[in-house]
Coordinates of N, CA and C in Angstrom, one line a residue:
M1 N 1.0 -1.0 0.0 CA 0.0 0.0 -0.1 C 0.9 1.3 -0.1
M2 N 2.0 1.3 0.6 CA 2.9 2.2 0.7 C 3.3 2.6 -0.5
V3 N 3.6 1.6 -1.7 CA 4.1 1.9 -3.0 C 3.1 2.8 -3.7
F4 N 1.8 2.4 -3.5 CA 0.8 3.0 -4.3 C 0.4 4.5 -3.8
S5 N 0.6 4.8 -2.4 CA 0.4 6.2 -2.0 C 1.5 7.1 -2.6
L6 N 2.8 6.4 -2.7 CA 3.9 7.4 -3.2 C 3.3 7.5 -4.9
I7 N 3.2 6.5 -5.4 CA 2.9 6.8 -6.9 C 1.8 7.9 -6.9
D8 N 0.7 7.6 -6.3 CA -0.5 8.8 -6.3 C -0.1 10.2 -6.1
K9 N 0.9 10.3 -5.1 CA 1.5 11.4 -4.7 C 2.3 12.2 -6.0
L10 N 3.1 11.3 -6.5 CA 3.8 11.6 -7.6 C 3.1 11.9 -8.7
I11 N 2.0 11.4 -9.0 CA 1.1 11.6 -9.8 C 0.1 13.0 -9.9
R12 N -0.1 13.2 -8.6 CA -0.8 14.6 -8.1 C 0.1 15.6 -8.6
N13 N 1.6 15.4 -8.2 CA 2.7 16.6 -8.5 C 2.8 16.9 -9.9
I14 N 2.9 15.9 -10.6 CA 3.0 15.9 -12.1 C 2.0 16.6 -12.6
V15 N 0.6 16.3 -12.5 CA -0.7 17.1 -12.8 C -0.5 18.4 -12.6
S16 N -0.1 18.7 -11.5 CA 0.1 20.1 -11.0 C 0.9 21.0 -11.9
R17 N 2.1 20.3 -12.3 CA 3.2 20.9 -13.0 C 2.6 20.9 -14.9
V18 N 1.8 19.9 -15.1 CA 1.2 20.1 -16.4 C 0.2 21.3 -16.4
L19 N -0.5 21.5 -15.4 CA -1.4 22.7 -15.4 C -0.8 24.0 -15.5
M20 N 0.3 24.1 -14.8 CA 1.3 25.3 -14.6 C 2.1 25.7 -15.9
N21 N 2.4 24.4 -16.3 CA 3.2 24.7 -17.7 C 2.5 23.9 -19.1
A22 N 1.7 24.3 -19.5 CA 1.1 23.7 -20.8 C 1.8 23.1 -22.0
K23 N 3.1 23.9 -22.0 CA 3.9 23.3 -23.2 C 4.5 22.0 -22.8
F24 N 4.7 21.4 -21.5 CA 5.3 20.0 -21.3 C 4.0 19.0 -21.2
G25 N 3.0 19.3 -21.5 CA 1.6 18.6 -21.1 C 1.7 17.4 -21.8
V26 N 2.2 17.1 -23.0 CA 2.1 15.8 -23.8 C 3.1 14.9 -23.1
S27 N 4.1 15.1 -22.9 CA 5.1 14.3 -22.2 C 4.9 14.1 -20.7
M28 N 4.4 15.0 -20.0 CA 4.2 14.7 -18.9 C 2.8 13.8 -18.4
L29 N 1.9 13.9 -19.2 CA 0.6 13.5 -19.3 C 1.2 11.8 -19.7
L30 N 2.0 11.5 -20.5 CA 2.4 10.3 -20.9 C 3.1 9.6 -19.8
I31 N 3.8 10.3 -18.8 CA 4.4 9.6 -17.6 C 3.3 9.3 -16.8
V32 N 2.4 10.1 -16.6 CA 1.1 9.9 -15.7 C 0.6 8.3 -16.1
V33 N 0.1 8.3 -17.3 CA -0.5 7.0 -17.8 C 0.5 5.8 -17.7
A34 N 1.9 6.0 -17.7 CA 2.7 5.0 -17.5 C 2.6 4.5 -16.2
L35 N 2.6 5.5 -15.1 CA 2.5 5.2 -13.7 C 1.1 4.6 -13.4
Q36 N 0.0 5.1 -13.9 CA -1.1 4.4 -13.7 C -1.3 3.2 -14.2
S37 N -0.6 2.7 -15.2 CA -0.7 1.3 -15.7 C 0.3 0.2 -15.2
T38 N 1.1 0.5 -14.1 CA 2.2 -0.1 -13.7 C 1.3 -1.4 -13.2
S39 N 1.5 -2.6 -13.4 CA 1.0 -3.8 -12.7 C 1.9 -4.0 -11.5
E40 N 1.0 -4.8 -10.7 CA 1.5 -5.0 -9.3 C 2.1 -6.5 -9.2
T41 N 3.1 -6.7 -8.5 CA 3.7 -7.9 -8.3 C 3.1 -8.7 -7.0
I42 N 2.7 -9.9 -7.0 CA 2.1 -10.4 -6.0 C 2.9 -11.8 -5.8
F43 N 3.2 -11.9 -4.5 CA 4.1 -13.1 -4.3 C 3.2 -14.1 -3.7
V44 N 3.1 -15.2 -4.2 CA 2.2 -16.5 -3.8 C 3.0 -17.7 -3.4
G45 N 2.4 -18.3 -2.3 CA 3.0 -19.6 -1.7 C 2.2 -20.3 -0.8
G46 N 2.7 -21.5 -0.4 CA 1.6 -21.9 0.6 C 0.6 -22.8 -0.1
V47 N -0.4 -23.1 1.0 CA -1.7 -23.9 0.4 C -2.9 -22.7 0.2
M48 N -3.4 -23.1 -0.9 CA -4.1 -22.0 -1.6 C -5.5 -22.5 -1.2
E49 N -6.3 -21.8 -0.3 CA -7.4 -22.5 0.2 C -8.7 -22.0 -0.4
E50 N -8.8 -21.0 -1.2 CA -9.9 -20.4 -1.9 C -9.5 -20.6 -3.5
S51 N -10.6 -20.6 -4.2 CA -10.1 -20.5 -5.5 C -9.8 -19.2 -6.0
Q52 N -9.0 -18.9 -7.0 CA -8.3 -17.6 -7.4 C -8.2 -17.7 -9.1
T53 N -8.5 -16.5 -9.5 CA -8.4 -16.3 -10.9 C -7.1 -15.1 -11.0
W54 N -5.9 -15.7 -11.9 CA -5.0 -14.7 -12.0 C -5.1 -13.9 -13.5
T55 N -4.8 -12.6 -13.5 CA -5.0 -12.1 -14.7 C -3.8 -11.2 -15.0
S56 N -3.5 -10.8 -16.1 CA -2.4 -10.1 -16.7 C -2.2 -8.7 -16.0
D57 N -3.0 -8.3 -15.5 CA -2.6 -7.0 -14.7 C -1.5 -7.0 -13.6
N58 N -1.2 -8.4 -13.2 CA -0.2 -8.6 -12.3 C 0.7 -9.6 -12.7
T59 N 1.9 -9.6 -12.2 CA 3.0 -10.5 -12.0 C 2.9 -11.5 -11.0
Y60 N 3.1 -12.6 -11.2 CA 2.9 -13.5 -9.9 C 4.3 -14.2 -9.7
I61 N 4.9 -14.3 -8.5 CA 6.0 -14.7 -8.1 C 5.8 -15.7 -6.9
V62 N 6.1 -17.1 -7.3 CA 6.1 -18.2 -6.4 C 7.2 -18.3 -5.6
Y63 N 7.1 -17.7 -4.3 CA 8.3 -17.9 -3.5 C 8.5 -18.9 -2.4
Q64 N 7.5 -19.7 -2.4 CA 7.4 -21.0 -1.8 C 6.6 -22.0 -2.6
D65 N 6.7 -23.2 -2.5 CA 5.7 -24.2 -3.0 C 4.5 -23.8 -2.9
L66 N 3.5 -23.8 -4.2 CA 2.3 -23.4 -4.0 C 1.4 -24.5 -4.4
I67 N 0.4 -25.0 -3.2 CA -0.3 -26.2 -3.2 C -1.7 -25.9 -3.3
I68 N -2.4 -26.4 -4.2 CA -3.7 -26.2 -4.6 C -4.4 -27.4 -4.3
S69 N -5.2 -27.2 -3.2 CA -5.7 -28.4 -2.4 C -7.1 -28.6 -3.1
G70 N -7.6 -29.6 -2.5 CA -8.8 -30.2 -2.8 C -10.3 -29.1 -2.9
G71 N -10.8 -29.0 -3.8 CA -12.2 -28.2 -4.0 C -11.6 -26.9 -4.7
V72 N -10.3 -26.7 -4.8 CA -9.6 -25.2 -5.1 C -9.4 -25.4 -6.7
I73 N -9.8 -24.0 -7.4 CA -9.5 -23.9 -8.7 C -8.6 -22.9 -8.8
L74 N -7.4 -23.1 -9.5 CA -6.7 -21.7 -10.0 C -6.9 -21.5 -11.3
S75 N -7.5 -20.4 -11.7 CA -7.6 -20.1 -13.2 C -6.5 -19.1 -13.6
I76 N -5.9 -19.3 -14.6 CA -4.7 -18.3 -15.0 C -5.0 -18.0 -16.4
K77 N -5.3 -16.7 -16.5 CA -5.7 -16.0 -17.8 C -4.7 -15.7 -18.8
E78 N -5.0 -15.5 -19.9 CA -4.1 -15.0 -21.0 C -3.1 -14.0 -20.6
G79 N -1.8 -14.1 -21.0 CA -1.0 -12.9 -20.8 C -0.2 -12.9 -19.4
V80 N -0.6 -13.9 -18.4 CA -0.1 -13.8 -17.2 C 1.4 -14.2 -17.2
V81 N 2.2 -13.6 -16.4 CA 3.6 -14.1 -16.3 C 3.8 -14.6 -14.7
V82 N 4.1 -16.0 -14.8 CA 4.4 -16.5 -13.4 C 6.0 -16.6 -13.2
K83 N 6.6 -16.3 -12.5 CA 7.9 -16.4 -12.0 C 8.1 -17.4 -10.8
I84 N 8.9 -18.2 -10.9 CA 9.1 -19.3 -9.7 C 10.6 -19.2 -9.3
D85 N 10.6 -19.4 -7.9 CA 12.0 -19.3 -7.3 C 12.6 -20.6 -7.6
N86 N 13.9 -20.6 -7.1 CA 14.9 -21.8 -7.5 C 14.0 -22.9 -6.8
A87 N 14.1 -24.0 -7.6 CA 13.7 -25.2 -7.2 C 12.3 -25.6 -6.7
L88 N 11.4 -24.3 -6.6 CA 10.0 -24.3 -6.2 C 8.9 -24.8 -7.4
G89 N 7.8 -25.0 -7.2 CA 6.8 -25.1 -8.0 C 5.3 -25.1 -7.7
I90 N 4.6 -25.4 -8.5 CA 3.1 -25.4 -8.2 C 2.5 -27.0 -8.3
I91 N 1.9 -27.1 -7.2 CA 1.6 -28.7 -6.8 C 0.0 -28.6 -6.8
V92 N -0.7 -29.3 -7.6 CA -2.1 -29.4 -7.7 C -2.6 -30.7 -7.1
T93 N -3.0 -31.0 -5.9 CA -3.5 -32.2 -5.3 C -4.8 -32.2 -4.8
N94 N -5.5 -32.9 -5.7 CA -7.0 -33.1 -5.5 C -7.7 -31.8 -5.9
G95 N -7.1 -30.8 -6.3 CA -7.6 -29.5 -6.8 C -7.7 -29.1 -8.1
S96 N -7.7 -28.2 -9.0 CA -7.8 -28.1 -10.3 C -6.8 -26.8 -10.7
I97 N -6.3 -26.9 -11.9 CA -5.6 -25.9 -12.6 C -6.2 -25.8 -13.9
K98 N -6.6 -24.5 -14.4 CA -7.1 -24.3 -15.7 C -6.2 -23.2 -16.1
V99 N -5.2 -23.4 -17.2 CA -4.4 -22.4 -17.8 C -5.0 -22.0 -19.1
E100 N -5.5 -20.9 -19.1 CA -6.3 -20.4 -20.3 C -5.7 -19.2 -21.2
G101 N -4.4 -19.6 -21.8 CA -4.0 -18.7 -22.6 C -4.7 -18.7 -24.0
T102 N -4.2 -17.9 -24.7 CA -4.7 -17.8 -26.1 C -3.6 -17.7 -27.3
K103 N -4.0 -18.1 -28.4 CA -3.1 -18.1 -29.5 C -2.3 -16.8 -29.6
T104 N -2.7 -15.7 -29.4 CA -2.0 -14.6 -29.4 C -1.4 -14.1 -28.2
D105 N -1.9 -14.7 -27.0 CA -1.3 -14.3 -25.9 C -1.0 -15.4 -24.7
S106 N 0.0 -16.1 -24.6 CA 0.2 -17.2 -23.8 C 0.5 -17.0 -22.4
V107 N 0.3 -18.0 -21.6 CA 0.7 -17.8 -20.3 C 2.2 -18.4 -20.1
N108 N 3.0 -17.6 -19.4 CA 4.2 -17.9 -19.3 C 4.6 -18.1 -17.8
F109 N 5.4 -19.4 -17.8 CA 6.0 -19.9 -16.6 C 7.4 -19.9 -16.7
V110 N 8.1 -19.1 -15.8 CA 9.8 -19.1 -15.9 C 10.4 -18.9 -14.7
P111 N 11.5 -19.2 -14.8 CA 12.3 -19.0 -13.3 C 12.4 -17.6 -13.0
N112 N 12.6 -17.4 -11.9 CA 12.4 -16.0 -11.3 C 14.1 -15.7 -11.2
H113 N 14.8 -15.5 -12.2 CA 16.0 -15.1 -12.4 C 16.3 -13.7 -12.2
S114 N 17.3 -13.2 -11.3 CA 17.6 -11.9 -11.0 C 18.6 -11.3 -11.8
S115 N 19.4 -12.1 -12.4 CA 20.1 -11.9 -13.5 C 20.6 -12.4 -14.6
P116 N 20.9 -12.2 -15.7 CA 20.8 -13.1 -16.9 C 21.8 -14.1 -16.9
G117 N 23.0 -14.2 -15.7 CA 23.8 -15.5 -16.0 C 23.3 -16.5 -15.2
Q118 N 22.3 -16.3 -14.6 CA 21.5 -17.5 -13.6 C 21.0 -18.5 -14.5
I119 N 21.3 -19.8 -14.1 CA 21.0 -21.2 -15.1 C 20.0 -21.8 -14.1
W120 N 20.0 -21.8 -13.0 CA 19.0 -22.9 -12.1 C 17.8 -22.8 -12.7
K121 N 16.9 -23.9 -12.3 CA 15.8 -24.2 -12.6 C 14.6 -24.1 -11.7
W122 N 13.5 -23.9 -12.2 CA 12.2 -24.4 -11.0 C 11.7 -25.4 -11.2
S123 N 11.1 -25.8 -10.2 CA 10.8 -27.5 -10.2 C 9.8 -27.9 -11.3
G124 N 8.6 -27.3 -11.2 CA 7.6 -27.5 -12.2 C 6.3 -27.4 -12.0
L125 N 5.6 -28.0 -12.7 CA 3.8 -28.2 -12.4 C 3.6 -29.6 -12.2
I126 N 3.2 -29.8 -11.2 CA 2.7 -31.2 -10.5 C 1.2 -31.1 -10.4
I127 N 0.5 -32.4 -11.1 CA -0.9 -32.5 -11.0 C -1.2 -33.8 -10.7
R128 N -1.7 -33.8 -9.4 CA -2.1 -35.2 -8.8 C -3.6 -35.4 -8.6
N129 N -3.9 -36.6 -8.9 CA -5.2 -37.0 -8.5 C -6.5 -36.2 -9.4
A130 N -6.0 -35.7 -10.5 CA -7.2 -35.2 -11.2 C -8.3 -36.3 -11.9
N131 N -9.3 -35.9 -12.0 CA -10.4 -36.8 -12.5 C -11.4 -35.8 -13.0
T132 N -12.4 -36.6 -13.4 CA -13.7 -35.8 -14.1 C -14.3 -34.7 -13.2
E133 N -14.1 -35.0 -11.9 CA -14.8 -34.0 -11.0 C -13.8 -32.7 -10.7
N134 N -12.6 -33.0 -10.7 CA -11.5 -31.8 -10.5 C -10.6 -31.9 -11.6
K135 N -11.1 -31.4 -12.9 CA -10.3 -31.4 -14.1 C -9.3 -30.5 -14.1
S136 N -8.2 -30.8 -14.8 CA -7.0 -29.7 -14.9 C -6.7 -29.8 -16.6
S137 N -6.3 -28.6 -16.8 CA -6.1 -28.3 -18.3 C -4.9 -27.1 -18.6
I138 N -4.3 -27.4 -19.8 CA -3.2 -26.3 -20.0 C -3.4 -26.0 -21.2
N139 N -3.6 -24.8 -21.6 CA -3.9 -24.3 -23.2 C -3.3 -23.1 -23.3
Y140 N -2.3 -23.0 -24.6 CA -1.7 -21.9 -24.7 C -0.7 -21.5 -23.6
A141 N 0.4 -22.5 -23.2 CA 1.3 -22.0 -22.2 C 2.6 -22.2 -22.5
K142 N 3.5 -21.5 -22.0 CA 4.9 -21.7 -22.3 C 5.6 -21.9 -20.8
L143 N 6.2 -23.1 -20.9 CA 7.1 -23.4 -19.7 C 8.5 -23.5 -20.2
I144 N 9.3 -22.9 -19.1 CA 10.8 -22.6 -19.7 C 11.6 -22.9 -18.5
D145 N 12.6 -23.8 -18.8 CA 13.7 -24.0 -17.6 C 13.3 -24.4 -16.5
A146 N 12.5 -25.4 -16.5 CA 12.2 -26.3 -15.3 C 12.9 -27.6 -15.2
E147 N 12.8 -28.1 -14.0 CA 13.5 -29.5 -13.9 C 12.6 -30.2 -14.6
T148 N 11.2 -30.6 -14.4 CA 10.3 -31.4 -15.2 C 9.0 -30.4 -15.4
A149 N 8.8 -29.9 -16.6 CA 7.8 -28.8 -16.8 C 6.3 -29.3 -16.1
I150 N 5.9 -30.3 -16.8 CA 4.6 -30.9 -16.1 C 4.6 -32.3 -15.7
K151 N 4.3 -32.7 -14.6 CA 4.3 -34.1 -14.2 C 2.7 -34.3 -13.9
I152 N 2.2 -35.3 -14.5 CA 0.8 -35.8 -14.1 C 0.8 -37.0 -13.3
E153 N 0.3 -37.3 -12.1 CA 0.5 -38.6 -11.6 C -0.8 -38.9 -11.0
N154 N -1.3 -40.1 -11.0 CA -2.5 -40.7 -10.7 C -3.8 -39.9 -10.9
S155 N -3.7 -39.6 -12.1 CA -4.8 -38.6 -12.8 C -5.5 -39.2 -14.0
W156 N -6.4 -38.5 -14.3 CA -7.6 -39.0 -15.5 C -7.8 -37.7 -16.2
E157 N -7.7 -37.6 -17.6 CA -8.1 -36.7 -18.6 C -7.5 -35.5 -18.4
V158 N -6.2 -35.3 -18.1 CA -5.6 -34.1 -18.1 C -5.3 -33.7 -19.5
V159 N -5.5 -32.5 -19.9 CA -5.1 -32.1 -21.3 C -4.3 -30.9 -21.3
V160 N -3.2 -31.3 -22.2 CA -2.2 -30.2 -22.4 C -2.1 -29.9 -23.9
E161 N -2.4 -28.8 -24.4 CA -2.3 -28.4 -25.8 C -2.0 -27.1 -26.1
N162 N -1.5 -27.0 -27.4 CA -1.4 -25.5 -27.9 C -0.3 -25.1 -27.0
S163 N 0.9 -25.8 -26.4 CA 1.6 -25.2 -25.4 C 3.2 -25.6 -26.0
S164 N 4.2 -24.8 -25.4 CA 5.4 -25.1 -25.7 C 6.3 -25.2 -24.3
I165 N 7.3 -26.2 -24.4 CA 8.0 -26.8 -23.5 C 9.4 -26.6 -23.8
F166 N 10.5 -25.9 -23.1 CA 11.6 -25.6 -23.6 C 12.7 -25.8 -22.2
N167 N 14.1 -26.3 -22.6 CA 15.2 -26.5 -21.9 C 15.0 -26.8 -20.4
C168 N 14.2 -28.0 -20.3 CA 14.0 -28.5 -18.9 C 15.1 -29.5 -18.7
Q169 N 15.4 -29.4 -17.6 CA 16.7 -30.4 -17.0 C 16.4 -32.1 -17.2
N170 N 15.2 -32.3 -17.0 CA 14.8 -33.8 -17.0 C 14.0 -33.9 -18.0
I171 N 12.4 -33.7 -17.9 CA 11.4 -34.1 -18.8 C 10.5 -33.0 -19.1
G172 N 10.1 -33.0 -20.3 CA 9.0 -31.9 -20.8 C 7.8 -32.3 -20.1
V173 N 7.1 -33.4 -20.4 CA 5.7 -33.9 -19.7 C 6.1 -35.3 -19.3
N174 N 5.8 -35.6 -18.1 CA 5.8 -36.6 -17.4 C 4.6 -37.4 -16.9
I175 N 4.3 -38.6 -17.5 CA 2.8 -39.0 -17.2 C 3.0 -40.4 -16.4
I176 N 2.5 -40.3 -15.3 CA 2.9 -41.5 -14.2 C 1.5 -42.0 -13.7
N177 N 1.2 -43.3 -13.9 CA 0.0 -43.9 -13.3 C -1.2 -43.1 -13.6
S178 N -1.4 -42.7 -15.0 CA -2.3 -41.9 -15.4 C -2.9 -42.5 -16.7
S179 N -4.3 -42.0 -17.1 CA -4.8 -42.6 -18.1 C -5.8 -41.6 -18.8
S180 N -6.0 -41.6 -20.1 CA -6.6 -40.8 -20.7 C -6.4 -39.3 -20.7
C181 N -5.0 -39.1 -20.9 CA -4.6 -37.7 -20.8 C -4.3 -37.3 -22.5
L182 N -4.3 -36.2 -22.7 CA -4.1 -35.8 -24.2 C -2.9 -34.6 -24.1
V183 N -1.8 -34.8 -24.9 CA -0.9 -33.8 -25.4 C -1.1 -33.4 -26.7
L184 N -1.7 -32.3 -27.1 CA -2.0 -31.9 -28.4 C -1.5 -30.9 -28.9
N185 N -0.7 -30.9 -30.2 CA -0.4 -29.7 -30.7 C 0.5 -28.8 -29.8
C186 N 1.5 -29.5 -29.3 CA 2.7 -28.8 -28.5 C 4.2 -29.1 -29.0
T187 N 5.0 -28.1 -28.7 CA 6.1 -28.1 -29.1 C 7.0 -28.2 -27.9
I188 N 7.8 -29.7 -28.0 CA 8.5 -29.8 -26.7 C 9.9 -30.0 -27.1
E189 N 11.0 -29.2 -27.0 CA 12.1 -29.1 -27.5 C 13.2 -28.9 -26.7
N190 N 14.5 -29.2 -27.0 CA 15.5 -29.0 -26.2 C 15.5 -29.5 -24.6
N191 N 14.9 -30.3 -24.1 CA 14.8 -30.8 -22.8 C 15.6 -32.1 -22.9
Y192 N 15.9 -32.6 -21.7 CA 16.7 -33.9 -21.8 C 15.7 -35.1 -22.5
D193 N 14.8 -35.1 -21.8 CA 13.7 -36.3 -22.4 C 12.5 -35.4 -22.8
G194 N 11.8 -35.8 -23.6 CA 10.4 -35.0 -24.3 C 9.3 -35.4 -23.3
I195 N 8.9 -36.5 -23.7 CA 7.5 -37.0 -23.0 C 7.9 -38.2 -22.5
E196 N 7.6 -38.8 -21.1 CA 7.8 -39.9 -20.6 C 6.5 -40.6 -19.9
M197 N 6.3 -41.8 -20.3 CA 4.9 -42.4 -19.8 C 5.4 -43.6 -18.8
L198 N 5.2 -43.8 -17.7 CA 5.3 -44.6 -16.6 C 4.2 -45.4 -15.9
A199 N 4.1 -46.7 -16.1 CA 3.2 -47.5 -15.1 C 4.1 -48.0 -14.1
G200 N 3.7 -47.9 -12.7 CA 4.6 -48.3 -11.7 C 3.9 -49.8 -11.2
Y201 N 4.5 -50.4 -10.5 CA 3.9 -51.5 -9.7 C 2.6 -51.7 -9.6
L202 N 1.7 -52.6 -10.2 CA 0.3 -52.7 -9.9 C -0.5 -51.5 -10.2
E203 N 0.2 -50.6 -11.0 CA -0.5 -49.4 -11.5 C -0.8 -49.4 -13.0
S204 N -1.5 -48.6 -13.5 CA -1.7 -48.5 -14.7 C -1.4 -47.3 -15.7
T205 N -1.0 -47.1 -16.9 CA -1.0 -45.9 -17.7 C -1.3 -46.4 -18.8
S206 N -2.7 -45.8 -19.4 CA -3.2 -46.3 -20.7 C -4.0 -45.2 -21.3
N207 N -4.1 -45.3 -22.6 CA -5.2 -44.5 -23.4 C -4.5 -43.0 -23.5
N208 N -3.5 -42.8 -23.2 CA -2.8 -41.6 -23.2 C -2.8 -41.0 -24.7
V209 N -2.7 -40.1 -25.1 CA -2.9 -39.6 -26.5 C -1.7 -38.6 -26.8
I210 N -0.9 -38.6 -27.7 CA 0.1 -37.6 -28.0 C -0.3 -37.5 -29.5
Y211 N -0.7 -36.0 -29.9 CA -1.3 -36.0 -31.4 C -0.5 -34.5 -31.9
E212 N -0.1 -34.7 -33.0 CA 0.4 -33.5 -33.7 C 1.2 -32.5 -32.9
C213 N 2.3 -33.1 -32.1 CA 3.2 -32.6 -31.7 C 4.6 -32.4 -32.3
I214 N 5.5 -31.5 -32.0 CA 6.8 -31.3 -32.3 C 7.7 -31.9 -30.9
V215 N 8.4 -32.9 -31.3 CA 9.4 -33.3 -30.1 C 10.5 -33.8 -30.5
R216 N 11.6 -32.8 -29.9 CA 12.9 -32.9 -30.3 C 13.9 -32.5 -29.1
N217 N 14.4 -33.7 -28.6 CA 15.1 -33.3 -27.2 C 16.4 -34.0 -27.3
Q218 N 17.0 -34.0 -26.3 CA 18.5 -34.5 -26.3 C 18.7 -36.1 -26.4
N219 N 17.5 -36.7 -25.5 CA 17.8 -38.1 -25.2 C 16.8 -38.9 -25.8
H220 N 15.7 -39.2 -25.2 CA 14.5 -39.7 -25.6 C 13.4 -38.6 -26.0
N221 N 12.8 -38.7 -27.1 CA 11.7 -37.9 -27.6 C 10.5 -38.3 -26.7
I222 N 10.1 -39.7 -26.9 CA 9.0 -40.5 -26.2 C 9.3 -41.6 -25.6
Y223 N 9.4 -41.8 -24.3 CA 9.7 -43.0 -23.6 C 8.7 -43.3 -22.9
I224 N 8.6 -44.8 -23.0 CA 7.4 -45.6 -22.3 C 8.1 -46.6 -21.4
F225 N 7.6 -46.6 -20.1 CA 8.2 -47.7 -19.3 C 7.4 -48.3 -18.2
R226 N 7.5 -49.6 -18.3 CA 6.4 -50.1 -17.2 C 7.2 -51.0 -16.5
E227 N 7.1 -50.7 -15.0 CA 7.8 -51.4 -14.1 C 7.1 -53.1 -13.9
E228 N 7.6 -53.9 -13.4 CA 7.0 -55.2 -13.3 C 5.9 -55.3 -12.6
G229 N 4.9 -55.7 -13.2 CA 3.6 -55.7 -12.4 C 2.8 -54.6 -12.9
G230 N 3.2 -53.7 -13.5 CA 2.6 -52.6 -14.0 C 1.8 -52.7 -15.2
G231 N 0.7 -52.0 -15.5 CA 0.1 -52.3 -16.9 C -0.3 -51.1 -17.4

């Protein structure tokens, strides 16, 4: 609140100067507009207990693991930039995440680097226990420089479409003990592995569809693994 009170005071001072000296009016009014349109930085982390909608009016910084719990929906609208601190991520457990970018204005998930030379990764987006009642979907998103960008665990019908995943340390999309998920029209490039599907012991990973994707990575592009006893 202190920041905004100082900005308001500065705006009032500028407006007074504009009124006193009309020849500077255009340039000074441009400064006023710029100050008024400055977006807010919002720090998020811990357990999200109520549903939220994030909009491009703000920049969101994940300063500790953000956990989306049961019955809670996080909707992220087009143009939002989400910056995540070192080795942290967004964990959806029995809740829902709906990333709703557009063709012309995607949602961006990036590490919160403070200088150009930093190379550390953020952890990634983890979706657990999604089903027909608490669906999760990612549409028109860019996920860059994660450890594993998207990990889907014990889930059903998660959709990842029209999205780009680059420069991940481990895997672009990791589907574990999950079924009927869709990866559609995505570009998954320059990660160590592109897409990995795993069925653990006495677990099942089936009916997942990868369609019309560009997958070019350092090790495996698509890797399917079944542990003994898995299906």
